[in-house]
Short mmCIF file of C-alpha atoms in Angstrom, two decimals:
data_model
loop_
_atom_site.label_atom_id
_atom_site.label_comp_id
_atom_site.label_asym_id
_atom_site.label_seq_id
_atom_site.Cartn_x
_atom_site.Cartn_y
_atom_site.Cartn_z
CA MET A 1 30.96 -17.51 26.14
CA ALA A 2 29.51 -14.93 27.71
CA PRO A 3 26.70 -15.38 30.15
CA LYS A 4 23.36 -14.41 29.25
CA PRO A 5 21.54 -11.24 31.02
CA TRP A 6 18.98 -11.43 33.99
CA GLY A 7 16.11 -10.21 30.99
CA GLU A 8 16.91 -12.74 28.73
CA TRP A 9 16.76 -16.03 31.25
CA SER A 10 13.76 -13.99 33.18
CA MET A 11 11.87 -14.43 29.20
CA ALA A 12 13.00 -17.86 28.84
CA LEU A 13 11.56 -18.66 31.81
CA SER A 14 8.31 -17.15 31.28
CA HIS A 15 8.14 -18.66 28.20
CA LEU A 16 9.19 -22.20 29.58
CA ALA A 17 6.37 -21.57 32.08
CA LEU A 18 4.10 -21.04 29.66
CA GLY A 19 4.73 -23.67 27.53
CA VAL A 20 4.54 -25.98 30.49
CA VAL A 21 1.01 -24.97 31.58
CA SER A 22 -0.44 -24.67 27.87
CA LEU A 23 0.99 -28.33 27.55
CA HIS A 24 -0.57 -30.01 30.99
CA ALA A 25 -3.93 -27.83 29.88
CA ALA A 26 -4.26 -29.64 26.55
CA LEU A 27 -3.70 -32.47 27.71
CA SER A 28 -6.47 -32.08 30.77
CA THR A 29 -9.04 -30.58 28.31
CA ALA A 30 -8.51 -33.26 25.26
CA GLN A 31 -11.27 -35.30 26.32
CA ALA A 32 -13.66 -32.44 27.23
CA SER A 33 -13.06 -29.83 24.35
CA ARG A 34 -11.03 -30.55 21.47
CA GLY A 35 -11.24 -26.51 20.65
CA ALA A 36 -9.77 -25.69 23.80
CA ALA A 37 -7.25 -28.51 23.79
CA ALA A 38 -6.05 -27.28 20.00
CA GLY A 39 -6.15 -23.91 21.68
CA PHE A 40 -3.49 -24.95 24.38
CA LEU A 41 -1.16 -26.40 22.08
CA LEU A 42 -0.96 -23.93 19.82
CA GLN A 43 0.38 -21.53 22.34
CA ALA A 44 2.17 -24.22 23.67
CA LEU A 45 4.09 -24.78 20.52
CA ALA A 46 4.11 -20.68 20.45
CA ALA A 47 5.91 -21.09 23.79
CA ALA A 48 8.75 -23.46 22.31
CA THR A 49 9.26 -21.30 19.41
CA MET A 50 9.96 -18.19 21.31
CA LEU A 51 12.49 -20.59 23.39
CA ALA A 52 14.39 -21.64 20.09
CA PRO A 53 15.05 -18.61 18.40
CA GLY A 54 17.97 -20.35 16.45
CA LEU A 55 15.18 -22.26 14.27
CA GLY A 56 15.81 -22.22 10.68
CA THR A 57 13.29 -21.06 7.96
CA ASP A 58 12.30 -24.82 7.60
CA GLU A 59 11.64 -25.90 10.69
CA ASP A 60 9.59 -23.22 11.15
CA CYS A 61 7.57 -23.75 7.93
CA LEU A 62 7.18 -26.95 8.92
CA ALA A 63 5.89 -26.44 12.67
CA GLY A 64 3.43 -23.99 10.85
CA ALA A 65 2.07 -26.69 8.56
CA TRP A 66 2.03 -29.08 11.44
CA VAL A 67 -0.61 -26.31 13.21
CA ALA A 68 -2.37 -26.07 10.16
CA THR A 69 -2.46 -29.88 10.24
CA VAL A 70 -4.07 -30.13 13.72
CA ILE A 71 -6.58 -27.66 12.88
CA GLY A 72 -7.57 -28.56 9.55
CA LEU A 73 -7.60 -25.28 7.88
CA PRO A 74 -4.59 -23.38 6.76
CA LEU A 75 -4.22 -20.27 9.23
CA LEU A 76 -4.74 -17.40 7.07
CA ALA A 77 -6.77 -15.11 9.49
CA PHE A 78 -6.88 -14.48 13.26
CA ASP A 79 -10.56 -15.49 14.15
CA PHE A 80 -11.26 -18.69 14.70
CA HIS A 81 -14.60 -20.02 15.03
CA TRP A 82 -15.25 -23.95 16.54
CA CYS A 83 -18.12 -26.12 16.33
CA THR A 84 -20.50 -27.97 19.53
CA ASN A 85 -17.68 -30.40 18.65
CA GLY A 86 -14.75 -28.14 18.65
CA HIS A 87 -13.63 -28.59 15.51
CA LEU A 88 -11.66 -24.96 14.48
CA MET A 89 -12.73 -22.88 11.23
CA CYS A 90 -11.32 -19.81 10.39
CA ALA A 91 -13.86 -16.90 9.77
CA GLY A 92 -13.45 -16.68 5.97
CA CYS A 93 -14.45 -20.46 5.83
CA PHE A 94 -17.01 -20.16 8.35
CA ILE A 95 -18.69 -17.50 6.44
CA HIS A 96 -17.75 -19.35 3.17
CA LEU A 97 -19.74 -22.46 4.75
CA LEU A 98 -22.77 -20.77 5.92
CA ALA A 99 -23.40 -19.27 2.28
CA ASP A 100 -22.82 -22.38 0.25
CA ALA A 101 -25.70 -23.83 2.96
CA ARG A 102 -27.59 -20.79 1.69
CA LEU A 103 -27.16 -21.36 -1.81
CA LYS A 104 -28.19 -25.53 -1.60
CA GLU A 105 -30.70 -25.19 0.67
CA GLU A 106 -29.02 -27.01 3.17
CA GLN A 107 -28.25 -26.80 6.91
CA ALA A 108 -24.52 -25.84 7.16
CA THR A 109 -22.63 -28.72 8.81
CA CYS A 110 -19.21 -28.70 10.01
CA PRO A 111 -16.53 -30.15 7.25
CA ASN A 112 -15.05 -32.76 9.96
CA CYS A 113 -18.05 -34.00 12.43
CA ARG A 114 -20.73 -32.69 10.22
CA CYS A 115 -22.97 -30.99 13.25
CA GLU A 116 -24.91 -28.56 12.52
CA ILE A 117 -23.35 -24.84 12.84
CA SER A 118 -24.56 -21.47 12.60
CA LYS A 119 -23.55 -17.72 13.71
CA SER A 120 -25.32 -18.38 16.88
CA LEU A 121 -24.53 -22.46 17.85
CA CYS A 122 -20.69 -21.47 16.89
CA CYS A 123 -18.55 -18.98 19.04
CA ARG A 124 -14.86 -17.75 18.59
CA ASN A 125 -12.00 -19.79 20.55
CA LEU A 126 -9.54 -16.85 21.86
CA ALA A 127 -7.01 -19.24 23.25
CA VAL A 128 -6.48 -20.34 19.39
CA GLU A 129 -6.69 -16.76 18.36
CA LYS A 130 -4.63 -15.80 21.18
CA ALA A 131 -1.84 -18.44 20.14
CA VAL A 132 -1.78 -18.27 16.44
CA SER A 133 -0.83 -14.54 16.65
CA GLU A 134 2.26 -15.72 18.47
CA LEU A 135 3.68 -18.43 15.96
CA PRO A 136 5.63 -17.31 13.37
CA SER A 137 5.01 -16.32 9.90
CA GLU A 138 6.77 -15.76 6.80
CA CYS A 139 6.89 -12.16 5.55
CA GLY A 140 6.35 -11.66 1.86
CA PHE A 141 8.76 -8.84 1.08
CA CYS A 142 11.89 -10.18 2.83
CA LEU A 143 11.22 -13.76 3.71
CA ARG A 144 12.38 -13.17 7.25
CA GLN A 145 10.06 -14.65 10.01
CA PHE A 146 7.77 -12.77 12.79
CA PRO A 147 4.97 -13.12 14.67
CA ARG A 148 1.90 -13.06 13.12
CA SER A 149 0.74 -10.11 15.38
CA LEU A 150 3.63 -7.82 14.71
CA LEU A 151 3.66 -8.91 11.05
CA GLU A 152 1.66 -6.65 9.19
CA ARG A 153 3.26 -3.62 11.09
CA HIS A 154 6.87 -5.47 9.73
CA GLN A 155 5.34 -5.44 6.34
CA LYS A 156 3.69 -1.83 6.43
CA GLU A 157 6.33 0.20 8.05
CA GLU A 158 9.18 -1.35 8.83
CA CYS A 159 10.46 -4.04 6.16
CA GLN A 160 13.41 -2.62 4.35
CA ASP A 161 12.34 -5.00 0.85
CA ARG A 162 8.48 -3.62 1.05
CA VAL A 163 7.49 -2.08 -2.19
CA THR A 164 7.25 1.79 -2.01
CA GLN A 165 6.43 4.52 -4.43
CA CYS A 166 8.48 7.59 -5.58
CA LYS A 167 7.64 10.95 -3.76
CA TYR A 168 7.61 12.32 -6.83
CA LYS A 169 4.72 10.39 -7.86
CA ARG A 170 2.20 13.02 -7.56
CA ILE A 171 4.18 15.06 -10.68
CA GLY A 172 4.28 11.33 -12.85
CA CYS A 173 7.20 9.53 -11.56
CA PRO A 174 5.57 5.93 -12.10
CA TRP A 175 8.43 3.96 -10.03
CA HIS A 176 7.66 1.14 -7.57
CA GLY A 177 10.25 -0.51 -6.05
CA PRO A 178 11.98 -1.71 -2.90
CA PHE A 179 12.36 0.61 0.11
CA HIS A 180 15.94 0.38 0.42
CA GLU A 181 16.11 1.82 -2.78
CA LEU A 182 13.89 4.66 -2.71
CA THR A 183 16.64 7.13 -0.98
CA VAL A 184 18.90 6.65 -4.62
CA HIS A 185 16.28 6.61 -6.78
CA GLU A 186 14.72 10.19 -5.52
CA ALA A 187 17.98 11.40 -5.55
CA ALA A 188 18.68 10.70 -9.08
CA CYS A 189 14.88 10.88 -10.19
CA ALA A 190 14.21 13.09 -13.73
CA HIS A 191 10.75 14.28 -12.97
CA PRO A 192 11.58 16.99 -10.76
CA THR A 193 13.89 18.83 -13.38
CA LYS A 194 11.16 18.15 -16.50
CA THR A 195 10.45 21.77 -17.91
CA GLY A 196 6.70 22.82 -16.88
CA ASN A 197 5.30 21.69 -20.83
CA GLU A 198 6.38 18.11 -20.10
CA LEU A 199 4.74 17.78 -16.22
CA MET A 200 1.49 19.58 -17.96
CA GLU A 201 0.99 16.95 -20.16
CA ILE A 202 1.55 14.24 -17.43
CA LEU A 203 -0.70 16.47 -14.66
CA ASP A 204 -3.13 15.90 -17.65
CA GLU A 205 -3.40 12.30 -17.92
CA MET A 206 -3.85 12.13 -14.14
CA ASP A 207 -6.07 15.15 -14.02
CA GLN A 208 -8.57 12.96 -16.41
CA SER A 209 -8.69 9.58 -13.98
CA HIS A 210 -9.09 12.27 -10.92
CA ARG A 211 -12.10 13.60 -12.96
CA LYS A 212 -13.98 9.97 -13.59
CA GLU A 213 -13.20 9.48 -9.39
CA MET A 214 -14.69 12.80 -8.68
CA GLN A 215 -17.76 12.58 -11.69
CA LEU A 216 -19.84 9.97 -9.44
CA TYR A 217 -19.79 12.05 -6.07
CA ASN A 218 -20.73 15.20 -8.31
CA SER A 219 -23.85 13.45 -9.52
CA ILE A 220 -24.59 12.38 -6.07
CA PHE A 221 -24.52 15.85 -5.02
CA SER A 222 -26.76 16.78 -7.98
CA LEU A 223 -28.98 14.35 -6.87
CA LEU A 224 -29.58 15.21 -3.71
CA SER A 225 -30.49 18.81 -4.78
CA PHE A 226 -33.90 17.13 -6.05
CA GLU A 227 -37.11 18.79 -4.79
CA LYS A 228 -38.37 14.65 -4.81
CA ILE A 229 -35.66 12.69 -2.69
CA GLY A 230 -36.99 9.27 -0.59
CA TYR A 231 -35.08 6.62 0.93
CA THR A 232 -35.46 3.27 2.98
CA GLU A 233 -34.27 0.71 4.72
CA VAL A 234 -35.00 -2.50 2.65
CA GLN A 235 -34.75 -6.41 4.01
CA PHE A 236 -34.14 -8.98 1.14
CA ARG A 237 -35.48 -12.00 2.16
CA PRO A 238 -34.81 -15.75 0.89
CA TYR A 239 -36.95 -17.86 -1.41
CA ARG A 240 -36.68 -20.58 -3.53
CA THR A 241 -38.20 -20.76 -7.12
CA ASP A 242 -41.06 -23.37 -8.20
CA ASP A 243 -38.39 -25.11 -10.76
CA PHE A 244 -37.54 -28.81 -10.41
CA ILE A 245 -34.20 -27.76 -9.43
CA THR A 246 -34.62 -24.64 -7.08
CA ARG A 247 -32.83 -21.75 -7.38
CA LEU A 248 -32.11 -18.92 -4.51
CA TYR A 249 -33.81 -15.31 -4.71
CA TYR A 250 -34.01 -12.66 -2.68
CA GLU A 251 -37.08 -10.31 -2.50
CA THR A 252 -38.13 -7.67 -0.43
CA PRO A 253 -41.74 -6.69 0.93
CA ARG A 254 -43.37 -3.63 -0.35
CA PHE A 255 -42.42 -0.60 0.33
CA THR A 256 -43.53 3.07 0.29
CA VAL A 257 -41.01 5.60 -1.36
CA LEU A 258 -42.54 9.08 -3.24
CA ASN A 259 -45.91 7.89 -2.77
CA GLN A 260 -45.60 4.95 -4.96
CA THR A 261 -45.13 1.55 -3.93
CA TRP A 262 -42.24 -0.72 -4.70
CA VAL A 263 -39.94 -3.89 -4.43
CA LEU A 264 -36.80 -4.83 -4.93
CA LYS A 265 -35.56 -8.55 -6.10
CA ALA A 266 -31.90 -9.67 -6.14
CA ARG A 267 -30.79 -13.18 -7.51
CA VAL A 268 -26.88 -14.71 -6.96
CA ASN A 269 -24.54 -14.93 -10.02
CA ASP A 270 -27.59 -13.67 -12.72
CA SER A 271 -29.36 -17.49 -11.57
CA GLU A 272 -26.88 -19.79 -12.77
CA ARG A 273 -27.35 -23.24 -12.10
CA ASN A 274 -24.77 -24.18 -9.82
CA PRO A 275 -23.53 -21.18 -8.03
CA ASN A 276 -22.68 -22.66 -4.94
CA LEU A 277 -19.58 -24.51 -7.02
CA SER A 278 -18.52 -20.87 -7.97
CA CYS A 279 -15.65 -19.05 -5.92
CA LYS A 280 -16.53 -15.93 -7.97
CA ARG A 281 -20.37 -14.81 -6.36
CA THR A 282 -22.02 -11.99 -7.29
CA LEU A 283 -25.58 -10.20 -6.59
CA SER A 284 -27.14 -8.42 -9.25
CA PHE A 285 -31.58 -6.82 -8.39
CA GLN A 286 -34.07 -5.49 -10.15
CA LEU A 287 -36.46 -2.58 -9.05
CA LEU A 288 -39.86 -3.21 -9.52
CA LEU A 289 -43.10 -0.62 -9.17
CA LYS A 290 -46.20 -2.00 -7.73
CA SER A 291 -48.25 0.76 -8.30
CA LYS A 292 -49.88 2.60 -11.15
CA VAL A 293 -48.67 6.09 -12.59
CA THR A 294 -50.88 8.48 -14.64
CA ALA A 295 -47.58 9.41 -16.56
CA PRO A 296 -44.15 8.38 -16.80
CA LEU A 297 -41.83 8.43 -13.54
CA GLU A 298 -38.53 9.16 -14.25
CA CYS A 299 -35.91 8.27 -10.97
CA SER A 300 -32.69 7.50 -10.59
CA PHE A 301 -31.79 5.26 -7.55
CA LEU A 302 -28.81 3.80 -5.45
CA LEU A 303 -28.30 1.20 -2.94
CA LEU A 304 -25.94 1.50 -0.08
CA LYS A 305 -25.02 -0.52 2.84
CA GLY A 306 -27.56 0.02 5.71
CA PRO A 307 -26.93 1.13 9.24
CA TYR A 308 -24.95 -0.86 11.85
CA ASP A 309 -23.48 -2.94 8.71
CA ASP A 310 -20.38 -3.78 7.59
CA VAL A 311 -20.16 -4.62 4.02
CA LYS A 312 -18.38 -2.98 1.58
CA ILE A 313 -20.76 -1.27 -1.50
CA SER A 314 -19.35 1.24 -3.69
CA PRO A 315 -22.01 3.43 -4.61
CA VAL A 316 -23.32 3.09 -8.46
CA ILE A 317 -26.10 5.24 -9.63
CA TYR A 318 -28.93 3.89 -12.06
CA HIS A 319 -31.58 5.32 -13.91
CA PHE A 320 -35.13 4.36 -15.57
CA VAL A 321 -38.09 5.67 -16.76
CA PHE A 322 -41.44 3.52 -15.43
CA THR A 323 -44.63 3.32 -17.22
CA ASN A 324 -47.08 1.23 -16.58
CA GLU A 325 -46.18 -0.78 -19.41
CA SER A 326 -42.56 -0.59 -18.63
CA ASN A 327 -42.38 -0.83 -14.91
CA GLU A 328 -39.66 -3.06 -13.73
CA THR A 329 -35.42 -2.23 -14.28
CA ASP A 330 -33.27 -5.20 -15.82
CA TYR A 331 -31.26 -6.63 -13.41
CA VAL A 332 -27.93 -4.47 -12.53
CA PRO A 333 -25.21 -5.49 -10.53
CA LEU A 334 -24.92 -4.94 -6.74
CA PRO A 335 -21.61 -3.00 -6.34
CA ILE A 336 -20.16 -5.10 -3.75
CA VAL A 337 -16.07 -5.33 -3.92
CA ASP A 338 -15.18 -8.84 -3.93
CA SER A 339 -17.10 -12.35 -3.59
CA VAL A 340 -15.69 -11.91 0.38
CA GLU A 341 -18.58 -9.36 0.68
CA CYS A 342 -21.00 -11.39 -1.12
CA ASN A 343 -20.33 -14.04 1.20
CA LYS A 344 -21.06 -12.37 4.13
CA LEU A 345 -24.33 -11.02 2.50
CA LEU A 346 -25.69 -14.78 1.30
CA ALA A 347 -24.46 -16.46 5.35
CA ALA A 348 -26.27 -13.29 6.78
CA LYS A 349 -30.16 -14.54 7.71
CA ASN A 350 -31.59 -11.48 5.61
CA ILE A 351 -30.01 -8.98 3.99
CA ASN A 352 -30.22 -5.02 4.92
CA LEU A 353 -29.38 -2.16 2.77
CA ARG A 354 -30.50 1.16 2.27
CA LEU A 355 -32.60 2.42 -1.16
CA PHE A 356 -32.21 5.82 -2.25
CA LEU A 357 -34.66 7.14 -4.91
CA PHE A 358 -34.74 10.65 -6.70
CA GLN A 359 -37.67 11.34 -8.99
CA ILE A 360 -36.29 13.56 -12.01
CA GLN A 361 -39.16 16.23 -12.88
CA LYS A 362 -38.87 18.08 -16.10
#
């Protein structure tokens, strides 16, 4: 058997040293901080995995399952937070716990030791995040094992089994398939040889979907040409109803736009009885005119994310005619991308957004 090159021995020795040091650090910090100990254990496990490249897929999966058992949560994200007693939570679960506590009007607690948790009491565990990034994870396409830190790049750019599209998609080819079949398909694809009339039918269908996407932005551009435009940052603050079983709702302080006084209200899952039991969460809002008007006030309005915020909101334009008798809109959906973004808003102390109002003059 040929001897290993010095480079491989050097790499193996460095992983061995990392594993020994990490294991020693885990034993030394076990009493003082469980979170730090878990991080060092994960780092030692990652080093051991790199030292044994012959491990089979089943053993790698068992290693990942063991780590998930130690932490108490599946390894779905790189960001990990820990409570004051050292128990770990991934970023998604941490936000979900804070959102649940907001809905139930309770103090959020660690699911393991029940100590209080919040954004100020918990911090990220960089040792665990570093170790998790080196643990093996399975590619969803080719089923091979890669370090988590390299998996995303592999699945997007390198995997020969990743799902890709034909380069003639722009002229209507619907083919989706593994990357290693792309060259063969494109060589035999019938779309480049279609006649102009056949392609025109396909392009007309594609243009219709494109027009729908552009219609929203063209409408926004048209609104920006109005004479009377107003915008302001609004802060939704949490309150509870006076019902026997209280329900969460949000309301902004009064604000002035277009020389009128307004208020915004919002509710979760259309005020259903127990929104904390639902995984799908939505927010809806209504706009209320608080000042008196001498004539009907026709307005278009939309809510967008505020400055320095990362919530994902798709712009949707709403329209209403305000009068003294009809001074509040119906509840309309706040166009949040998904329930994860909704949980981010619920987990925050207040919800900060930006309101745009456009007065339509006849």
